[in-house]
mmCIF file of C-alpha atoms in Angstrom:
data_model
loop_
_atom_site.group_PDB
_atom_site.id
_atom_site.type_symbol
_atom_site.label_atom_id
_atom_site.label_comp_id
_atom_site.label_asym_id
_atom_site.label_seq_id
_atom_site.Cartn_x
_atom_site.Cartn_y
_atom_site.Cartn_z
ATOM 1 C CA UNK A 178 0.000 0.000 0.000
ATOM 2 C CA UNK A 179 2.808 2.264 0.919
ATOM 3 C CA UNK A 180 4.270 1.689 -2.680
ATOM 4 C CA UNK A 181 0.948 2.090 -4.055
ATOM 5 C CA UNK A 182 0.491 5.507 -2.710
ATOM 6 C CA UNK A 183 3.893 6.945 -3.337
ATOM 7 C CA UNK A 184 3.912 5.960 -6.860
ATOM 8 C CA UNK A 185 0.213 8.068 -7.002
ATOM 9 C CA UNK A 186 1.944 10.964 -5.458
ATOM 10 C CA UNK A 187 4.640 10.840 -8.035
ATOM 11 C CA UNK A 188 2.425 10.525 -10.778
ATOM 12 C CA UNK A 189 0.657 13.374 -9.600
ATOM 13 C CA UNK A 190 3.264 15.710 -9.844
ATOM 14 C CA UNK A 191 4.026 14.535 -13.125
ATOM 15 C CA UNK A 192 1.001 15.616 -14.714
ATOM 16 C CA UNK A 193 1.295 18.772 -12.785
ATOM 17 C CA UNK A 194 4.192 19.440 -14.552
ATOM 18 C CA UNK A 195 3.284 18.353 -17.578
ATOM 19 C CA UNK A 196 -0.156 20.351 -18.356
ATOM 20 C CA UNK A 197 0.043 23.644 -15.332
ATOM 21 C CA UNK A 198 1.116 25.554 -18.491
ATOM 22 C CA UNK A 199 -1.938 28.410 -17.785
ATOM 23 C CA UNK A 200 -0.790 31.781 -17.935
ATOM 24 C CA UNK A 201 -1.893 32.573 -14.733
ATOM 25 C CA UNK A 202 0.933 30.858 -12.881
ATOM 26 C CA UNK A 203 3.357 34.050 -13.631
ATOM 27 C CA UNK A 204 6.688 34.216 -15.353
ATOM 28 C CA UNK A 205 10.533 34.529 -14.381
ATOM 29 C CA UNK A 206 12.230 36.958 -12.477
ATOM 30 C CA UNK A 207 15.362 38.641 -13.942
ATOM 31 C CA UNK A 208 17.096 36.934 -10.946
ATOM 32 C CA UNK A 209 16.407 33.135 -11.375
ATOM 33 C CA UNK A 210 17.413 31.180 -15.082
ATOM 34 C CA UNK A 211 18.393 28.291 -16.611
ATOM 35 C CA UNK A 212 21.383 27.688 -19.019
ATOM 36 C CA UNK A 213 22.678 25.078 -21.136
ATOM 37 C CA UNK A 214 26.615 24.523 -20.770
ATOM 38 C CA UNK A 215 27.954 22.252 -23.735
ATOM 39 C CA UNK A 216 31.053 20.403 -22.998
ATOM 40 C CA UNK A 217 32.516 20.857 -27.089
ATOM 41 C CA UNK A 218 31.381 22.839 -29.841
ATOM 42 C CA UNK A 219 30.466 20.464 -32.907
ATOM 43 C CA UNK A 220 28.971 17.089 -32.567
ATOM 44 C CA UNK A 221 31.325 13.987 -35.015
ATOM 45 C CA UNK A 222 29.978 10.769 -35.948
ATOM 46 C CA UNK A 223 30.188 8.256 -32.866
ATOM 47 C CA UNK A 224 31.734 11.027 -30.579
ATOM 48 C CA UNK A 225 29.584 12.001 -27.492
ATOM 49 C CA UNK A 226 28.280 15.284 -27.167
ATOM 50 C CA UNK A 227 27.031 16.047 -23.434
ATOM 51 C CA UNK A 228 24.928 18.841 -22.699
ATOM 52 C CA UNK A 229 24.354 20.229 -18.525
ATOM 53 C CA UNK A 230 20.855 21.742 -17.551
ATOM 54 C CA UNK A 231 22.341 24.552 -14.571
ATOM 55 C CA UNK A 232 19.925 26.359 -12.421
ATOM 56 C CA UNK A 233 20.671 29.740 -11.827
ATOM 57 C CA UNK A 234 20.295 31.648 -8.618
ATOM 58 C CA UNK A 235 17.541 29.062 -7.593
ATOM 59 C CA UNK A 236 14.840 29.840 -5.120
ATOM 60 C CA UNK A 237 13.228 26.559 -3.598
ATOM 61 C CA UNK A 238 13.249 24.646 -6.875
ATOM 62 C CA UNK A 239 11.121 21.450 -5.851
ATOM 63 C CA UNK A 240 10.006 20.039 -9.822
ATOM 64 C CA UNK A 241 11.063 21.326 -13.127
ATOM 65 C CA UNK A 242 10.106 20.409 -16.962
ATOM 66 C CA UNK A 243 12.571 21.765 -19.366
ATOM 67 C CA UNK A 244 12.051 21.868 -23.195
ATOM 68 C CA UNK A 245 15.135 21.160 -25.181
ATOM 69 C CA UNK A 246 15.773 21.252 -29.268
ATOM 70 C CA UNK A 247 18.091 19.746 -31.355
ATOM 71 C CA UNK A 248 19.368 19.074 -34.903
ATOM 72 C CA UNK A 249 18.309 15.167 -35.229
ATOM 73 C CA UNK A 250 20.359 15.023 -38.347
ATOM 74 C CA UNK A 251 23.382 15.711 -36.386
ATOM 75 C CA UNK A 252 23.157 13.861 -32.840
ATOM 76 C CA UNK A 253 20.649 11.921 -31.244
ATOM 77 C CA UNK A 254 19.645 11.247 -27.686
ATOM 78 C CA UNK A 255 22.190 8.891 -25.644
ATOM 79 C CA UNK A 256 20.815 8.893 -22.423
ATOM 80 C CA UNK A 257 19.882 11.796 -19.786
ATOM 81 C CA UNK A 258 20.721 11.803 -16.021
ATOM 82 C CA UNK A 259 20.469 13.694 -12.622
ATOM 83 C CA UNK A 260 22.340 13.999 -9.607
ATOM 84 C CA UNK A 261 19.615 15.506 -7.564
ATOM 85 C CA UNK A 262 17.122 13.130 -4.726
ATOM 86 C CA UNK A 263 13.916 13.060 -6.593
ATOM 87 C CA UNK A 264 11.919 11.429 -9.362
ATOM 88 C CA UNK A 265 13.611 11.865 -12.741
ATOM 89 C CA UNK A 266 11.546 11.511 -15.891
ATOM 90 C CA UNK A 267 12.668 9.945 -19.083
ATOM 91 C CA UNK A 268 13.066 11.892 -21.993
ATOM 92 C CA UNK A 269 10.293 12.297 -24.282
ATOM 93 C CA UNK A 270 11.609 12.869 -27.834
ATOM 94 C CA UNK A 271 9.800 13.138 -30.660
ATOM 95 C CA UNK A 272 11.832 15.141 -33.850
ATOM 96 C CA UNK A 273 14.463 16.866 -32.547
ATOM 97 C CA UNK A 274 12.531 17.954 -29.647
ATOM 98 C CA UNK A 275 13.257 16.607 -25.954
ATOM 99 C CA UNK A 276 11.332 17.065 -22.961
ATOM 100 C CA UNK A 277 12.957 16.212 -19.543
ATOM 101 C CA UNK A 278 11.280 16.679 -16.083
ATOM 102 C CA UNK A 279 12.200 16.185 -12.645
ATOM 103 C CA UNK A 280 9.781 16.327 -9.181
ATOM 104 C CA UNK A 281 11.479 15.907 -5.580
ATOM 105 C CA UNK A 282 8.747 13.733 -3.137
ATOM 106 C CA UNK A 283 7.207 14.460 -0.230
ATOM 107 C CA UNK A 284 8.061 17.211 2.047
ATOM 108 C CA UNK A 285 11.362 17.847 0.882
ATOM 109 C CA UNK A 286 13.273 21.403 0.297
ATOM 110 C CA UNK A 287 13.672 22.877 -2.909
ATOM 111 C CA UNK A 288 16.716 23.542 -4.340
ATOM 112 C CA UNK A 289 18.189 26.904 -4.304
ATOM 113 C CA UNK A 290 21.287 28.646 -5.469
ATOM 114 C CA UNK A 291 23.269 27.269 -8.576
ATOM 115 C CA UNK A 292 22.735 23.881 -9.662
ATOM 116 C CA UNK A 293 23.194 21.417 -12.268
ATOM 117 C CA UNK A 294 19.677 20.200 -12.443
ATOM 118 C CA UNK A 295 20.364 17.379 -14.947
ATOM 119 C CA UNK A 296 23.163 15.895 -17.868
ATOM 120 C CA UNK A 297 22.120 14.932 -21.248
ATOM 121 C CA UNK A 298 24.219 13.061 -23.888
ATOM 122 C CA UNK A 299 23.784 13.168 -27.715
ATOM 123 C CA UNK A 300 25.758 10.544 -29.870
ATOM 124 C CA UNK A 301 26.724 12.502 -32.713
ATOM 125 C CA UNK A 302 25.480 10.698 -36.318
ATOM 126 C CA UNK A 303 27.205 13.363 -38.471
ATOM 127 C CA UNK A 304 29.409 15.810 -38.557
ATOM 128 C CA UNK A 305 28.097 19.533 -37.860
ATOM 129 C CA UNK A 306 26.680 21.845 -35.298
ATOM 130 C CA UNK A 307 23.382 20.258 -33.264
ATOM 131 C CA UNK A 308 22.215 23.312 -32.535
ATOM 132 C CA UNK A 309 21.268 22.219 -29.073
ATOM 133 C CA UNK A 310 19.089 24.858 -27.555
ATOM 134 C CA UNK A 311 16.939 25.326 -24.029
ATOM 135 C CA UNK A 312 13.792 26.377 -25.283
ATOM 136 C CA UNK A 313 12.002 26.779 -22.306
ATOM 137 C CA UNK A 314 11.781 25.598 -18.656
ATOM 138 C CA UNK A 315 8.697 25.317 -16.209
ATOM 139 C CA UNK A 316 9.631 24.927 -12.551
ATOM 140 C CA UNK A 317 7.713 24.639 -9.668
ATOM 141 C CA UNK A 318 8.342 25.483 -5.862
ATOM 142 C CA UNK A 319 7.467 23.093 -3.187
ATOM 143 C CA UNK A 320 3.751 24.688 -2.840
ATOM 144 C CA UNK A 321 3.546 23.783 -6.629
ATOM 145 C CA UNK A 322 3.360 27.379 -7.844
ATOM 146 C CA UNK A 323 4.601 27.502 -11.284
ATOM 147 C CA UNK A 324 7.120 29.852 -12.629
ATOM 148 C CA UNK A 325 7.362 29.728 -16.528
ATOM 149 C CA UNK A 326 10.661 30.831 -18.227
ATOM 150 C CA UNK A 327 11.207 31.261 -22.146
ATOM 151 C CA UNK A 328 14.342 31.444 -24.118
ATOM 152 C CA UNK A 329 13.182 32.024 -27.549
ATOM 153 C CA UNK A 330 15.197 34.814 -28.520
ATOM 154 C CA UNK A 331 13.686 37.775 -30.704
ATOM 155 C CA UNK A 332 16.619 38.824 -32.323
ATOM 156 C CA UNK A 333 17.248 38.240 -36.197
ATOM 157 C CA UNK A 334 20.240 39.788 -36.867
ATOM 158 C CA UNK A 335 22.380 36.583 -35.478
ATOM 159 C CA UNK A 336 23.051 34.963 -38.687
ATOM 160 C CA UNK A 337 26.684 34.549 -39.285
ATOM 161 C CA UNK A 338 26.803 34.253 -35.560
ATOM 162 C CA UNK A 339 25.664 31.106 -34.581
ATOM 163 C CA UNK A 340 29.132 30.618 -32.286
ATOM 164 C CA UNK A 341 27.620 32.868 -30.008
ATOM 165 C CA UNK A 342 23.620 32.542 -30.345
ATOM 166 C CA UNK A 343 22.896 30.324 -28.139
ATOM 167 C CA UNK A 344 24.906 32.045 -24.854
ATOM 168 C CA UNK A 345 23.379 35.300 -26.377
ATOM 169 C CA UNK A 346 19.897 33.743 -26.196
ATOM 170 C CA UNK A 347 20.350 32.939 -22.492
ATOM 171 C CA UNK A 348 21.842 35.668 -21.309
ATOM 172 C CA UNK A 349 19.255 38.048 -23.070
ATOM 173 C CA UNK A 350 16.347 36.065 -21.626
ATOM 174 C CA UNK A 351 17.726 35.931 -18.140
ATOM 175 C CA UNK A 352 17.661 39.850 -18.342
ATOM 176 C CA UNK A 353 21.810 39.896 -17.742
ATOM 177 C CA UNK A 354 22.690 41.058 -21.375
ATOM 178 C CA UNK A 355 20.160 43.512 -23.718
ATOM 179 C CA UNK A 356 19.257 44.097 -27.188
ATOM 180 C CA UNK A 357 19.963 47.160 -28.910
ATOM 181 C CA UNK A 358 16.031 46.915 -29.756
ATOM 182 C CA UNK A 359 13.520 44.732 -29.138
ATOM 183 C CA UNK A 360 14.561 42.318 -32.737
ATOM 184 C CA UNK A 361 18.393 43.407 -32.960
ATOM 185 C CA UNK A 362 21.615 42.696 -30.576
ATOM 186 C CA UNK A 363 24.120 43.747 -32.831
ATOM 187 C CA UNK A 364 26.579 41.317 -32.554
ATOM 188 C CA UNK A 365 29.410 42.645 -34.583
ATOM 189 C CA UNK A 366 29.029 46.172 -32.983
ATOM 190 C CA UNK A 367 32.202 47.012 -30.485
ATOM 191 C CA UNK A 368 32.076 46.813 -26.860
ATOM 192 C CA UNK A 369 32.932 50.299 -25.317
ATOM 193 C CA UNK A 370 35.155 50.007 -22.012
ATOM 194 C CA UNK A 371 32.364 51.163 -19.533
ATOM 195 C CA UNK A 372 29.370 48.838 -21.026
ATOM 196 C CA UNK A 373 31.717 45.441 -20.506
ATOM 197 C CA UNK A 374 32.897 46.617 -16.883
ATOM 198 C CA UNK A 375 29.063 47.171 -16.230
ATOM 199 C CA UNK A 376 27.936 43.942 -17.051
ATOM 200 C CA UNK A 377 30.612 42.445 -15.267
ATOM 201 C CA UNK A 378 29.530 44.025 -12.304
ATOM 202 C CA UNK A 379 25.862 43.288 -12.863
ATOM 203 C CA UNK A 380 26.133 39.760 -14.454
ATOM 204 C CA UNK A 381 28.770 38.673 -11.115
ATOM 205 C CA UNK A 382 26.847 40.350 -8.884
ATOM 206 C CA UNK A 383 29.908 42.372 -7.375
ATOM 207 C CA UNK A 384 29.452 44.834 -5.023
ATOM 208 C CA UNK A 385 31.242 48.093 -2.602
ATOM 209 C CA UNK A 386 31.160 51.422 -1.510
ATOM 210 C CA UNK A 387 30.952 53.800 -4.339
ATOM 211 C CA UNK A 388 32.974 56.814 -2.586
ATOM 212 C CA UNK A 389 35.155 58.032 -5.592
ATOM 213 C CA UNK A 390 35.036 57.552 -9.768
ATOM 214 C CA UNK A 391 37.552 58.098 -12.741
ATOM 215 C CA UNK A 392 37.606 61.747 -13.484
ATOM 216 C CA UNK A 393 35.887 61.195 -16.771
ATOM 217 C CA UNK A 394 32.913 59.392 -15.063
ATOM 218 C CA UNK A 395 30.246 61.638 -14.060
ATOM 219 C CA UNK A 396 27.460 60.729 -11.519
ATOM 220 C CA UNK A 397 24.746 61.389 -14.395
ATOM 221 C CA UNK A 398 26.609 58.250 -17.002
ATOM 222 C CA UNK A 399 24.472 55.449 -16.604
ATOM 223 C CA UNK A 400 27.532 53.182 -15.890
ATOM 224 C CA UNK A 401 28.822 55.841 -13.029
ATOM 225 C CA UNK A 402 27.856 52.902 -10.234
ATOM 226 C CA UNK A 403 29.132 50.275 -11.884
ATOM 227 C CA UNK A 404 32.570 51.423 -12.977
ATOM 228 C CA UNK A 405 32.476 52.501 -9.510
ATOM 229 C CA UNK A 406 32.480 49.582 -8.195
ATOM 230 C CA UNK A 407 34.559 48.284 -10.184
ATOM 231 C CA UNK A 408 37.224 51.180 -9.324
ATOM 232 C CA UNK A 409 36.581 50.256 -5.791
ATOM 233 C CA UNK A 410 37.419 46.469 -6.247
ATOM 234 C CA UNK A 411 40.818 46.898 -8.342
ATOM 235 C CA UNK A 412 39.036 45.200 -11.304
ATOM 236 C CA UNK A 413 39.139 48.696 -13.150
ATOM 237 C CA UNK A 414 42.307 50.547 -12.945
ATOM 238 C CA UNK A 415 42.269 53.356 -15.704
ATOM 239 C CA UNK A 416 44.578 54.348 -18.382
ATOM 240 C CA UNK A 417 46.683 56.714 -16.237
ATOM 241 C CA UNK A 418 45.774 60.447 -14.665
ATOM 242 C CA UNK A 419 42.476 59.464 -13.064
ATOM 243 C CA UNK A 420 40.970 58.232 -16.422
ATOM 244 C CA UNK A 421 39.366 55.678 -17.353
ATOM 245 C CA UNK A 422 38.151 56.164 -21.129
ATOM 246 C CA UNK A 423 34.580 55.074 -20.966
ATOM 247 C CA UNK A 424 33.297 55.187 -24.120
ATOM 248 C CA UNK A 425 36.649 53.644 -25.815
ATOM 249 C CA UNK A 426 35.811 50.706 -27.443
ATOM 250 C CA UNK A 427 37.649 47.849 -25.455
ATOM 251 C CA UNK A 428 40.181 45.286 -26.646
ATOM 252 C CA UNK A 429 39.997 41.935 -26.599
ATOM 253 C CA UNK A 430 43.549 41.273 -23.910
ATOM 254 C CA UNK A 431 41.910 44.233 -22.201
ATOM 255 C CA UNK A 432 38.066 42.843 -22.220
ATOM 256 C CA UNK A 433 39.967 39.607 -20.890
ATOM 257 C CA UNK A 434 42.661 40.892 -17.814
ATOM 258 C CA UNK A 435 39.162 42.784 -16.332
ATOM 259 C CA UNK A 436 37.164 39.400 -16.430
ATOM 260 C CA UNK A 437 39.728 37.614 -15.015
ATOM 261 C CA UNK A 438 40.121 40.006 -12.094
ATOM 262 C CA UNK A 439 36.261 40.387 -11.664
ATOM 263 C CA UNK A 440 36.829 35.826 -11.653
ATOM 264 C CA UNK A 441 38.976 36.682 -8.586
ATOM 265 C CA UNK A 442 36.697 39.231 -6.889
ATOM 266 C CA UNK A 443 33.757 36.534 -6.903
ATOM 267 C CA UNK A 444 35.764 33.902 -6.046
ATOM 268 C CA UNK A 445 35.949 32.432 -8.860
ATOM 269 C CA UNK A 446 39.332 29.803 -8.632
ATOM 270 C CA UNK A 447 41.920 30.886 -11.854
ATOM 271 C CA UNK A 448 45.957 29.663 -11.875
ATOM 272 C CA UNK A 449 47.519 32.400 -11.163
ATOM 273 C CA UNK A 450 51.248 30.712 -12.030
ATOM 274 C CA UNK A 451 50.080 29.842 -15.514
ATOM 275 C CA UNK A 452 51.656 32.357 -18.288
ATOM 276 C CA UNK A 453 51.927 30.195 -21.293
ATOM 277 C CA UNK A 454 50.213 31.206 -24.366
ATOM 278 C CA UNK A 455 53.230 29.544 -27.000
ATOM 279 C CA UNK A 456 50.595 27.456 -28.254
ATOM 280 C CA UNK A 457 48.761 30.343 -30.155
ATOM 281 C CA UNK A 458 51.115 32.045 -33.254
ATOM 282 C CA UNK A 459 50.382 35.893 -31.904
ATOM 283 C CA UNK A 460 51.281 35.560 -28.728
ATOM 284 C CA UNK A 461 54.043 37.793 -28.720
ATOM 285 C CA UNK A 462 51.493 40.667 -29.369
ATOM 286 C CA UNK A 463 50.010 40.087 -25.919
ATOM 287 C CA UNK A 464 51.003 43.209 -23.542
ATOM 288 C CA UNK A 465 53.016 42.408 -20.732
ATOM 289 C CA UNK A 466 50.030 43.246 -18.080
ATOM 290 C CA UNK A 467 47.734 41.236 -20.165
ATOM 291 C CA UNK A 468 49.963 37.631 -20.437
ATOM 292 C CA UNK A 469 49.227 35.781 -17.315
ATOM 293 C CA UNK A 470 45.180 36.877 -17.066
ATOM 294 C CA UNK A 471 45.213 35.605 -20.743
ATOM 295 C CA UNK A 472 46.813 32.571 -19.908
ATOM 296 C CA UNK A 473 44.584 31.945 -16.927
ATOM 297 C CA UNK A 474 41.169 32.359 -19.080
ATOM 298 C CA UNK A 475 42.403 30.237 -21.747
ATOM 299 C CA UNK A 476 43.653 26.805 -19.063
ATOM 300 C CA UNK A 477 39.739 27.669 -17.995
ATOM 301 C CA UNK A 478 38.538 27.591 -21.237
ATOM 302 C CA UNK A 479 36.520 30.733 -21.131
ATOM 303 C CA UNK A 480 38.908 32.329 -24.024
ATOM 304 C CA UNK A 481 39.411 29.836 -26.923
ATOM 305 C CA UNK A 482 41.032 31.993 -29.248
ATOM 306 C CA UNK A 483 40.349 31.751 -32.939
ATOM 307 C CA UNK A 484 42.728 29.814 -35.846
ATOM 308 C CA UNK A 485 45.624 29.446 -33.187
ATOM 309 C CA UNK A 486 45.147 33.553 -32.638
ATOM 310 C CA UNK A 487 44.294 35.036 -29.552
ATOM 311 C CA UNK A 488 43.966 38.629 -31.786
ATOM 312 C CA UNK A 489 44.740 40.507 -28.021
ATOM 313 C CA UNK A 490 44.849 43.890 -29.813
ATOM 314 C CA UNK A 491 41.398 44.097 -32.072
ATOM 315 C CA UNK A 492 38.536 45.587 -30.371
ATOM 316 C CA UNK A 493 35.973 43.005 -28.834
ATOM 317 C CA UNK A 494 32.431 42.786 -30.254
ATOM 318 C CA UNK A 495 29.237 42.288 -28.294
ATOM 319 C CA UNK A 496 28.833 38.840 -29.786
ATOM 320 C CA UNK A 497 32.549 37.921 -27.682
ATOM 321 C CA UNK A 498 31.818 40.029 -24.988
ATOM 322 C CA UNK A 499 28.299 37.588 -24.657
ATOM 323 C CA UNK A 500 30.144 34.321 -24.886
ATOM 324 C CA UNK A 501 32.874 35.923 -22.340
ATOM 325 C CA UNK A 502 29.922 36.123 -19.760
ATOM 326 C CA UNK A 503 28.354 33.071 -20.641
ATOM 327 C CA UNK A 504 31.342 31.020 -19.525
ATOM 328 C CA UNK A 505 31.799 33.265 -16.253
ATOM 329 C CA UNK A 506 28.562 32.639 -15.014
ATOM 330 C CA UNK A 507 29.002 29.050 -16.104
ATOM 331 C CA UNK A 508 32.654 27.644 -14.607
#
């Protein structure tokens, strides 16, 4: 009997997840999201491809159902797993679209904070990009209130881009990163030196005192706080004189030596012995102050680089500057 009326309780919540889809249940704060991390960027015949579902700044996350799309030309569905105490459902997949879902049982606390919520692996079937993209995710809180949050992007200037769509797509749904209108991001656009040390700040949550600024940062710029703050931890330093060049576009060794301090500030772990970049054909072009946070980023595998370049001294574009963040949040 016991059995019996645990299985009922399970099954329960499973159609609970599976049909509350009514608008009335609300939708996400900026705070809380859901990414997709992929472990390599191209799927190979034979060659797994393994995808992680993270929760972002959780609150009390008792049951999710998470919407998932694929190319099915490219990869197809190996297996799917969680780590989490709970009831995990199988995936349902029906061309090139997955649905996973997960409940906890009985009174048990949700989960908060950041979490990997569940793994998925592809076997690739040919070579190419899978295009493996969160679509959506439902989740519910232990009182079975249901949250509902979309990442369908609306912007249509990304062609040419795909590298970077999908880390655009989450960020810009999880309210960290914004359009330059409601249907464009302008990927290709540089990244001026104040609007990547804001979303730094903002995307890291990083924090202080604002009680001083660069001279050329007045209190009525919309980034005064944040390069503030930034001032305040060390993690913006200025060209010299007090100044700090806001609305310079940024470099790329320069868009990476702030990340990697801002990594430090929220205690993020980076090697701060490594300094080898010999592997990459322009690394003698990397500035002095810019070798060893290069060479940290890259043994993290936030910074890639591009054809065995790193390119330290061309300006960094929003699309980079998206993908830069991504990883952040994500290691």
């Amino acid at each position: 009997m016991m059995r019996k009326g645990k299985m009922l309780v399970v099954t329960c919540l499973i159609a609970l997840i599976l049909t509350a889809w009514t608008p009335g249940f609300g939708y996400a704060e900026e705070k809380t999201g859901f990414t997709l991390t992929d472990n390599k960027g191209s799927a190979s015949p034979g060659q797994n491809l393994e995808v992680t579902v993270n929760g972002n700044n959780l609150k009390d996350l008792y049951a999710y159902e998470a919407l998932i799309t694929f190319d099915p030309d490219i990869v197809e569905l190996d297996k799917a797993e969680t780590k989490l105490k709970g009831f995990f459902i199988p995936p349902k997949v029906e061309k090139g679209k997955m649905t996973i879902a997960f409940t906890k049982i009985g009174k048990e606390k949700g989960e908060s904070g950041n979490t990997a919520l569940s793994t998925i692996s592809f076997k690739g079937v040919a070579q190419g990009n899978a295009n493996i993209k969160l679509v959506s995710v439902k989740a519910l809180d232990p009182k079975l209130t249901s949250t509902v949050y979309n990442y369908k992007t609306t912007f249509d200037d990304l062609p040419g881009y795909e590298w970077a769509q999908m880390e655009i797509e989450a960020l810009a749904s999880s309210g960290i990163i914004k359009g330059t209108s409601e249907t464009t991001f302008s990927p290709g656009a540089n990244v001026s030196r104040a609007d990547f040390t804001s979303l730094l700040v903002r995307a890291l949550k990083l924090d202080a005192e604002v009680d001083g600024n660069f001279n050329d940062v007045g209190p009525s710029d919309y980034y005064y706080k944040e390069v503030g703050i930034a001032k305040k931890l060390g993690i913006a330093q200025g060209k010299g004189n007090n100044q700090f060049e806001p609305k310079k576009s940024i470099s790329r060794q320069d868009m990476m030596v702030v990340a990697a301090r801002a990594m430090k500030i929220a205690g993020k772990a980076l090697d701060e012995s490594d300094s080898d970049l010999s592997r990459f054909s322009d690394a003698s072009e990397v500035a002095a102050y810019a070798v060893n946070p290069l060479a940290q980023l890259i043994k993290k595998e936030i910074i890639l680089g591009y054809s065995g370049k790193i390119n330290p001294k061309d300006t960094a574009v929003r699309a980079q500057a998206a993908v830069i963040i991504y990883r952040l949040l994500n290691k």
